[in-house]
Coordinates of C-alpha atoms and ligand atoms in Angstrom, one line a residue:
M1 CA 14.5 -16.1 15.2
L2 CA 13.7 -12.4 15.7
T3 CA 11.8 -11.9 18.9
D4 CA 10.7 -8.8 20.9
T5 CA 11.4 -8.1 24.6
L6 CA 8.5 -10.4 25.6
N7 CA 9.8 -13.2 23.3
R8 CA 7.1 -12.7 20.7
P9 CA 8.1 -13.5 17.1
L10 CA 7.3 -11.3 14.1
R11 CA 4.7 -13.2 12.0
D12 CA 1.9 -10.9 10.7
L13 CA 2.1 -7.7 8.7
R14 CA -1.0 -5.6 8.4
I15 CA -0.8 -3.2 5.6
S16 CA -3.2 -0.2 5.6
V17 CA -3.3 1.0 2.0
T18 CA -5.5 4.1 2.5
D19 CA -6.9 6.3 5.2
R20 CA -10.1 6.9 3.2
C21 CA -13.4 5.1 3.5
N22 CA -16.9 5.2 1.9
F23 CA -18.5 4.3 5.2
R24 CA -18.6 6.4 8.4
C25 CA -18.9 3.8 11.1
T26 CA -19.6 5.7 14.3
Y27 CA -17.0 3.8 16.2
C28 CA -14.3 4.3 13.7
M29 CA -14.8 7.4 11.4
P30 CA -17.7 9.4 12.9
E31 CA -19.3 11.7 10.3
E32 CA -19.1 14.7 12.6
I33 CA -15.3 14.5 12.5
F34 CA -14.7 12.9 9.1
G35 CA -17.1 15.2 7.1
D36 CA -16.7 17.0 3.8
K37 CA -13.9 19.2 5.1
Y38 CA -11.7 16.4 6.5
R39 CA -8.3 16.3 4.9
F40 CA -7.1 12.9 4.1
L41 CA -3.5 12.1 3.2
P42 CA -2.4 13.5 -0.1
K43 CA -1.2 10.9 -2.7
P44 CA 2.5 11.8 -2.7
Q45 CA 2.6 11.0 1.0
I46 CA 1.2 7.5 0.6
L47 CA 3.4 4.6 -0.1
T48 CA 3.5 3.4 -3.7
F49 CA 2.8 -0.3 -4.4
E50 CA 6.5 -0.8 -5.1
E51 CA 7.4 0.7 -1.7
I52 CA 4.8 -1.5 0.1
T53 CA 6.0 -4.6 -1.7
R54 CA 9.6 -3.8 -0.9
S55 CA 8.8 -3.2 2.8
A56 CA 6.8 -6.5 2.9
R57 CA 9.6 -8.5 1.2
I58 CA 12.1 -7.3 3.8
M59 CA 9.7 -8.2 6.7
V60 CA 9.1 -11.6 5.2
G61 CA 12.9 -12.0 5.5
L62 CA 12.5 -11.3 9.2
G63 CA 9.8 -13.9 9.9
V64 CA 6.5 -12.5 8.5
N65 CA 4.5 -15.2 6.8
K66 CA 1.0 -13.6 6.8
L67 CA -0.1 -10.4 5.1
R68 CA -3.4 -8.6 5.7
I69 CA -4.5 -5.7 3.5
T70 CA -6.7 -3.2 5.3
G71 CA -7.5 0.5 5.6
G72 CA -9.6 2.7 5.8
E73 CA -11.4 0.8 3.1
P74 CA -8.8 -1.0 1.0
L75 CA -11.1 -1.3 -2.0
L76 CA -10.9 2.5 -2.4
R77 CA -7.3 2.2 -3.4
H78 CA -7.0 2.3 -7.2
D79 CA -5.8 -0.8 -8.9
L80 CA -5.4 -2.7 -5.7
H81 CA -5.1 -6.0 -7.6
L82 CA -1.7 -4.8 -8.9
L83 CA -0.5 -4.6 -5.3
I84 CA -1.8 -8.0 -4.6
E85 CA 0.0 -9.3 -7.7
Q86 CA 3.3 -8.0 -6.5
L87 CA 2.8 -9.2 -2.9
A88 CA 1.8 -12.7 -4.2
Q89 CA 5.2 -13.0 -5.8
I90 CA 7.1 -12.8 -2.5
D91 CA 8.6 -16.1 -1.5
G92 CA 7.6 -17.2 2.0
V93 CA 4.2 -15.7 2.2
D94 CA 1.6 -18.4 3.2
D95 CA -1.5 -16.2 3.5
I96 CA -2.7 -13.0 1.9
A97 CA -6.0 -11.8 3.3
M98 CA -8.0 -8.6 3.2
T99 CA -10.4 -6.9 5.6
T100 CA -13.1 -5.0 3.8
N101 CA -16.6 -3.5 4.2
A102 CA -17.4 -5.5 1.0
Y103 CA -19.2 -2.6 -0.7
W104 CA -17.0 -2.8 -3.8
L105 CA -16.4 -6.5 -3.8
P106 CA -19.0 -7.2 -6.6
K107 CA -16.8 -5.1 -8.9
Y108 CA -13.3 -6.3 -7.7
A109 CA -13.5 -9.8 -6.1
S110 CA -12.6 -11.8 -9.2
D111 CA -9.7 -9.5 -10.2
L112 CA -8.3 -9.7 -6.7
K113 CA -8.6 -13.5 -6.6
L114 CA -6.8 -13.7 -10.0
A115 CA -4.1 -11.5 -8.7
G116 CA -3.4 -13.9 -5.8
L117 CA -5.6 -12.7 -2.9
H118 CA -6.4 -15.8 -0.8
R119 CA -9.4 -14.8 1.3
V120 CA -11.4 -11.9 2.8
T121 CA -12.7 -10.9 6.1
I122 CA -15.9 -8.9 5.7
S123 CA -17.2 -6.5 8.3
L124 CA -20.9 -6.7 8.9
D125 CA -22.2 -5.6 12.3
S126 CA -25.8 -6.6 12.0
L127 CA -28.4 -8.1 9.6
D128 CA -30.9 -5.6 11.0
N129 CA -30.8 -2.8 8.3
D130 CA -31.6 0.0 10.8
A131 CA -29.0 -1.1 13.3
F132 CA -26.4 -1.6 10.5
R133 CA -27.1 1.8 8.9
Q134 CA -26.9 3.4 12.3
M135 CA -23.5 1.9 12.8
N136 CA -22.1 2.7 9.3
G137 CA -23.2 6.3 9.3
G138 CA -26.1 5.6 6.9
K139 CA -23.8 4.8 4.0
A140 CA -24.9 1.3 3.0
D141 CA -27.7 -1.3 3.4
V142 CA -27.2 -4.9 4.6
S143 CA -28.2 -6.1 1.1
Q144 CA -25.2 -4.4 -0.5
V145 CA -22.8 -6.1 1.9
L146 CA -24.5 -9.4 1.2
D147 CA -23.9 -8.9 -2.5
G148 CA -20.2 -8.4 -1.7
I149 CA -20.1 -11.5 0.4
R150 CA -21.7 -13.5 -2.5
A151 CA -19.2 -12.0 -4.9
A152 CA -16.3 -13.0 -2.7
E153 CA -17.6 -16.5 -2.4
K154 CA -18.2 -16.9 -6.1
A155 CA -14.6 -15.7 -6.8
G156 CA -13.2 -18.3 -4.4
L157 CA -12.0 -15.8 -1.7
I158 CA -12.6 -18.4 1.0
P159 CA -13.1 -19.3 3.8
I160 CA -15.2 -16.2 4.3
K161 CA -14.9 -14.7 7.7
I162 CA -17.3 -12.1 9.0
N163 CA -16.4 -9.5 11.7
A164 CA -19.1 -8.0 13.8
V165 CA -18.3 -5.3 16.4
V166 CA -20.7 -5.5 19.3
Q167 CA -22.0 -2.3 20.9
K168 CA -24.3 -2.5 23.9
G169 CA -27.8 -1.2 23.1
V170 CA -26.9 -0.7 19.4
N171 CA -26.6 -4.2 17.8
D172 CA -26.4 -6.7 20.6
H173 CA -30.1 -7.6 20.1
T174 CA -29.1 -9.1 16.7
L175 CA -26.2 -11.5 17.8
V176 CA -28.1 -14.7 17.5
D177 CA -29.4 -13.7 14.0
M178 CA -25.9 -13.1 12.9
A179 CA -24.8 -16.5 14.3
R180 CA -27.6 -18.3 12.5
F181 CA -26.9 -16.6 9.2
C182 CA -23.2 -17.4 9.2
K183 CA -23.8 -20.9 10.5
D184 CA -26.3 -21.6 7.7
N185 CA -24.1 -20.2 5.0
G186 CA -20.7 -21.7 6.2
Y187 CA -19.2 -18.3 7.1
I188 CA -16.9 -18.1 10.1
L189 CA -18.3 -15.4 12.4
R190 CA -16.1 -13.4 14.7
F191 CA -17.7 -11.1 17.2
I192 CA -15.4 -8.3 18.3
E193 CA -15.6 -6.6 21.6
Y194 CA -15.9 -2.9 21.1
M195 CA -12.5 -1.4 21.7
D196 CA -11.1 1.9 23.0
V197 CA -9.0 2.3 20.0
G198 CA -8.2 5.8 18.7
T199 CA -9.5 9.0 20.3
R200 CA -12.6 9.9 18.6
N201 CA -15.4 7.4 19.2
G202 CA -16.2 8.3 22.8
W203 CA -15.6 4.8 24.0
R204 CA -16.7 3.8 27.4
L205 CA -16.4 0.4 29.2
D206 CA -20.2 0.2 29.6
H207 CA -20.6 0.2 25.8
V208 CA -18.8 -3.1 25.7
V209 CA -20.6 -6.4 25.7
S210 CA -18.1 -8.9 27.1
A211 CA -17.0 -12.0 25.1
K212 CA -18.3 -14.1 27.9
E213 CA -21.8 -12.6 27.6
I214 CA -21.8 -12.8 23.8
M215 CA -20.9 -16.5 23.8
E216 CA -23.4 -17.2 26.6
R217 CA -26.2 -15.7 24.5
I218 CA -25.1 -17.7 21.4
G219 CA -24.7 -20.9 23.4
A220 CA -28.2 -20.5 24.9
V221 CA -29.6 -21.0 21.4
F222 CA -27.0 -23.1 19.6
P223 CA -25.0 -25.5 21.8
I224 CA -21.2 -24.7 21.4
E225 CA -17.9 -25.9 22.8
P226 CA -14.5 -24.3 22.9
I227 CA -11.8 -25.5 20.4
D228 CA -8.1 -24.9 20.2
P229 CA -6.5 -22.0 18.3
N230 CA -5.4 -22.7 14.7
Y231 CA -2.0 -21.3 15.3
F232 CA 0.2 -19.4 17.9
G233 CA -1.1 -15.8 18.1
E234 CA -4.6 -16.4 16.8
V235 CA -6.6 -13.6 18.3
A236 CA -10.1 -15.2 18.3
E237 CA -11.3 -17.6 20.9
R238 CA -12.9 -20.3 18.9
Y239 CA -16.0 -22.5 19.5
R240 CA -17.6 -25.2 17.4
Y241 CA -21.3 -25.8 17.1
V242 CA -21.9 -29.2 18.7
D243 CA -24.2 -30.2 15.8
G244 CA -21.1 -30.0 13.5
S245 CA -22.3 -27.0 11.5
G246 CA -19.2 -24.9 11.7
E247 CA -17.5 -22.5 14.1
V248 CA -17.9 -19.1 15.7
G249 CA -15.5 -17.0 17.6
V250 CA -15.0 -13.9 19.6
I251 CA -12.2 -11.4 19.8
A252 CA -12.0 -10.4 23.5
S253 CA -9.4 -7.7 23.4
V254 CA -11.0 -5.7 26.2
T255 CA -12.0 -8.4 28.7
Q256 CA -9.3 -11.1 27.9
P257 CA -6.4 -9.4 26.3
F258 CA -4.0 -11.5 24.1
C259 CA -0.9 -9.3 24.1
G260 CA 1.2 -12.3 25.2
T261 CA 0.9 -13.9 21.7
C262 CA 0.7 -10.7 19.6
T263 CA 2.9 -11.2 16.6
R264 CA 1.6 -8.3 14.5
L265 CA 3.3 -5.3 13.0
R266 CA 1.4 -2.6 11.2
L267 CA 2.3 -0.5 8.2
S268 CA 0.3 2.7 7.8
P269 CA -0.6 4.3 4.4
E270 CA 2.3 6.7 4.6
G271 CA 4.8 4.1 5.7
Q272 CA 4.9 4.4 9.4
L273 CA 5.5 1.2 11.3
Y274 CA 3.5 0.6 14.5
T275 CA 4.1 -2.2 16.9
C276 CA 0.7 -1.9 18.6
L277 CA -2.8 -0.9 17.7
F278 CA -2.7 1.5 20.6
A279 CA 0.6 3.0 19.8
T280 CA 1.1 6.8 20.0
K281 CA 4.2 6.8 17.9
G282 CA 5.4 5.1 14.7
V283 CA 8.7 4.9 12.9
S284 CA 8.8 6.0 9.3
L285 CA 10.1 3.5 6.7
R286 CA 9.1 5.8 3.9
D287 CA 11.6 8.5 4.8
P288 CA 14.7 6.4 4.8
M289 CA 13.4 4.5 1.8
R290 CA 12.9 7.7 -0.2
A291 CA 16.3 9.0 1.0
G292 CA 18.0 6.0 -0.6
A293 CA 18.4 3.4 2.2
T294 CA 19.4 0.0 1.1
D295 CA 17.4 -3.2 1.9
D296 CA 20.0 -4.1 4.5
Q297 CA 19.6 -0.8 6.2
L298 CA 15.8 -1.0 6.2
R299 CA 16.0 -4.6 7.5
D300 CA 18.3 -3.5 10.4
L301 CA 15.9 -0.6 11.2
I302 CA 12.8 -3.0 11.3
A303 CA 14.7 -5.7 13.3
D304 CA 15.8 -3.1 15.8
I305 CA 12.2 -1.8 16.2
W306 CA 10.9 -5.4 16.8
R307 CA 13.7 -6.3 19.2
K308 CA 12.9 -3.3 21.4
R309 CA 9.1 -3.9 21.3
D310 CA 7.5 -4.2 24.7
D311 CA 3.8 -3.2 23.9
R312 CA 1.1 -4.8 25.9
Y313 CA -1.5 -2.0 26.1
S314 CA -4.6 -4.2 26.4
E315 CA -3.2 -6.2 29.2
I316 CA -2.3 -3.1 31.1
R317 CA -5.7 -1.6 30.4
G318 CA -7.4 -4.8 31.4
A319 CA -5.5 -4.9 34.8
N320 CA -6.5 -1.3 35.5
T321 CA -10.1 -2.0 34.6
L322 CA -10.3 -5.0 36.9
I323 CA -8.8 -3.2 40.0
G324 CA -10.9 -0.1 39.2
V325 CA -8.0 2.2 38.4
D326 CA -9.3 5.2 36.5
D327 CA -6.2 6.3 34.7
I328 CA -6.9 4.4 31.5
P329 CA -5.5 6.7 28.8
V330 CA -8.7 6.8 26.8
G331 CA -8.6 9.9 24.5
D332 CA -4.9 10.1 24.4
A333 CA -4.6 12.9 21.8
K334 CA -1.7 11.2 20.0
R335 CA -3.0 7.7 19.8
I336 CA -3.4 6.4 16.3
E337 CA -6.8 6.0 14.8
M338 CA -8.4 2.7 13.6
Y339 CA -9.5 4.2 10.3
Y340 CA -5.8 4.9 9.6
I341 CA -4.1 1.7 10.9
G342 CA -6.9 -0.8 10.1
G343 CA -7.5 -3.0 13.1
Ligands
SAM1 N1 -12.8 -0.8 6.2 C1 -12.5 -2.2 6.4 C2 -13.6 -2.9 7.2 O1 -14.3 -2.2 7.9 O2 -13.6 -4.1 7.2 C3 -11.1 -2.4 7.0 C4 -10.7 -1.5 8.1 S1 -11.6 -1.5 9.6 C5 -10.8 -0.3 10.6 C6 -11.0 -3.1 10.3 C7 -11.9 -3.7 11.4 O3 -11.8 -2.9 12.5 C8 -13.4 -3.7 11.0 O4 -13.8 -5.1 11.1 C9 -14.0 -2.9 12.1 O5 -15.3 -3.3 12.4 C10 -13.0 -3.0 13.2 N2 -13.1 -1.8 14.1 C11 -13.0 -0.5 13.8 N3 -13.1 0.2 15.0 C12 -13.3 -0.7 16.0 C13 -13.5 -0.5 17.4 N4 -13.5 0.7 18.0 N5 -13.6 -1.6 18.2 C14 -13.6 -2.9 17.6 N6 -13.4 -3.1 16.3 C15 -13.3 -2.0 15.5
SF4_2 FE1 -14.6 2.4 7.2 FE2 -14.0 0.0 8.1 FE3 -13.8 2.2 9.7 FE4 -16.2 1.3 9.0 S1 -14.7 0.2 10.2 S2 -15.5 3.5 8.9 S3 -15.8 0.5 7.0 S4 -12.6 1.8 7.9
SF4_3 FE1 -1.0 -6.5 20.3 FE2 -1.1 -4.0 21.3 FE3 -3.3 -5.3 20.9 FE4 -1.7 -6.1 22.9 S1 -2.8 -4.1 22.7 S2 -2.7 -7.4 21.4 S3 0.3 -5.7 21.9 S4 -1.9 -4.7 19.3

């Protein structure tokens, strides 16, 4: 089995299919930076569906069994269902999921399901329309995301997971409402601690509401108890509602990092491989691919990257935070951006 320097196997591939998005979430693509003049990647630089599928097939040969399509906003990539169709034909893939803001799901959900997509994770930070609009840059209303959720459900893209990033003083007054809504509708809610990913969102530790506090607030209203992870490397800490009405979780990448079980490799829209969400450097798969590399050569390249992998950014940042060291490299000019690599 292929493992990295910390004995972590390669299991998940996250494929970012575009750097574009129709939202301008303040923590991801703030409008001040990603305005009209911002230049996104030109099409020739972006991997074709055939190139993505070829890369994925090789990685499945190295141990990957789960694929997640992300972005930017993946539904902005034209004919995305054709990519899903190709990925669904790879032997050895157990799970194909997509993370989306749901805006275009009413239009595309059934085509995606027919093409072989298994399920979706939908980002919805609050049910309070003002708070939600404040967080998405004023680009959509809660009702539009709810339409997307219903379309996904109707198409059978289940179980539906909902991601909610929590920012202190912005949407943390709406946590219990989110929990109630997801519990009542059978959606699996994952709160996400606001992360210092990228360089442009002005992250500060005091903007974070800790996983502990989030779950205490939920537990005060709906009794919950912890449950085991579904599989090695699951990032969410899971809890079940004691009344049997489902589960809720929290992704505590800031206060309780999970680098020790991180089995994820990330492929950017233009074919760079990144071994960590906080990486400053990727390795191009596209260039050797377009220069005529064989599958064996690409496989050796990827295996070599994974064998040398030693990333544990969040653990190091966590340790520094705890002992009050102030050299956390927030704002590292070269660090990749969330909108580009997809979370
Ligand atoms: N556009 C899609 C969406 O929003 O679902 C997919 C890409 S988005 C970058 C993937 C996930 O990353 C979303 O759930 C988003 O909320 C989360 N995210 C983005 N920036 C974040 C940050 N600074 N901290 C925590 N989560 C973040
Ligand atoms: Fe777009 Fe998703 Fe980033 Fe929001 S979090 S700006 S929806 S890519
Ligand atoms: Fe994985 Fe990097 Fe996140 Fe740690 S910081 S969990 S290694 S992506």
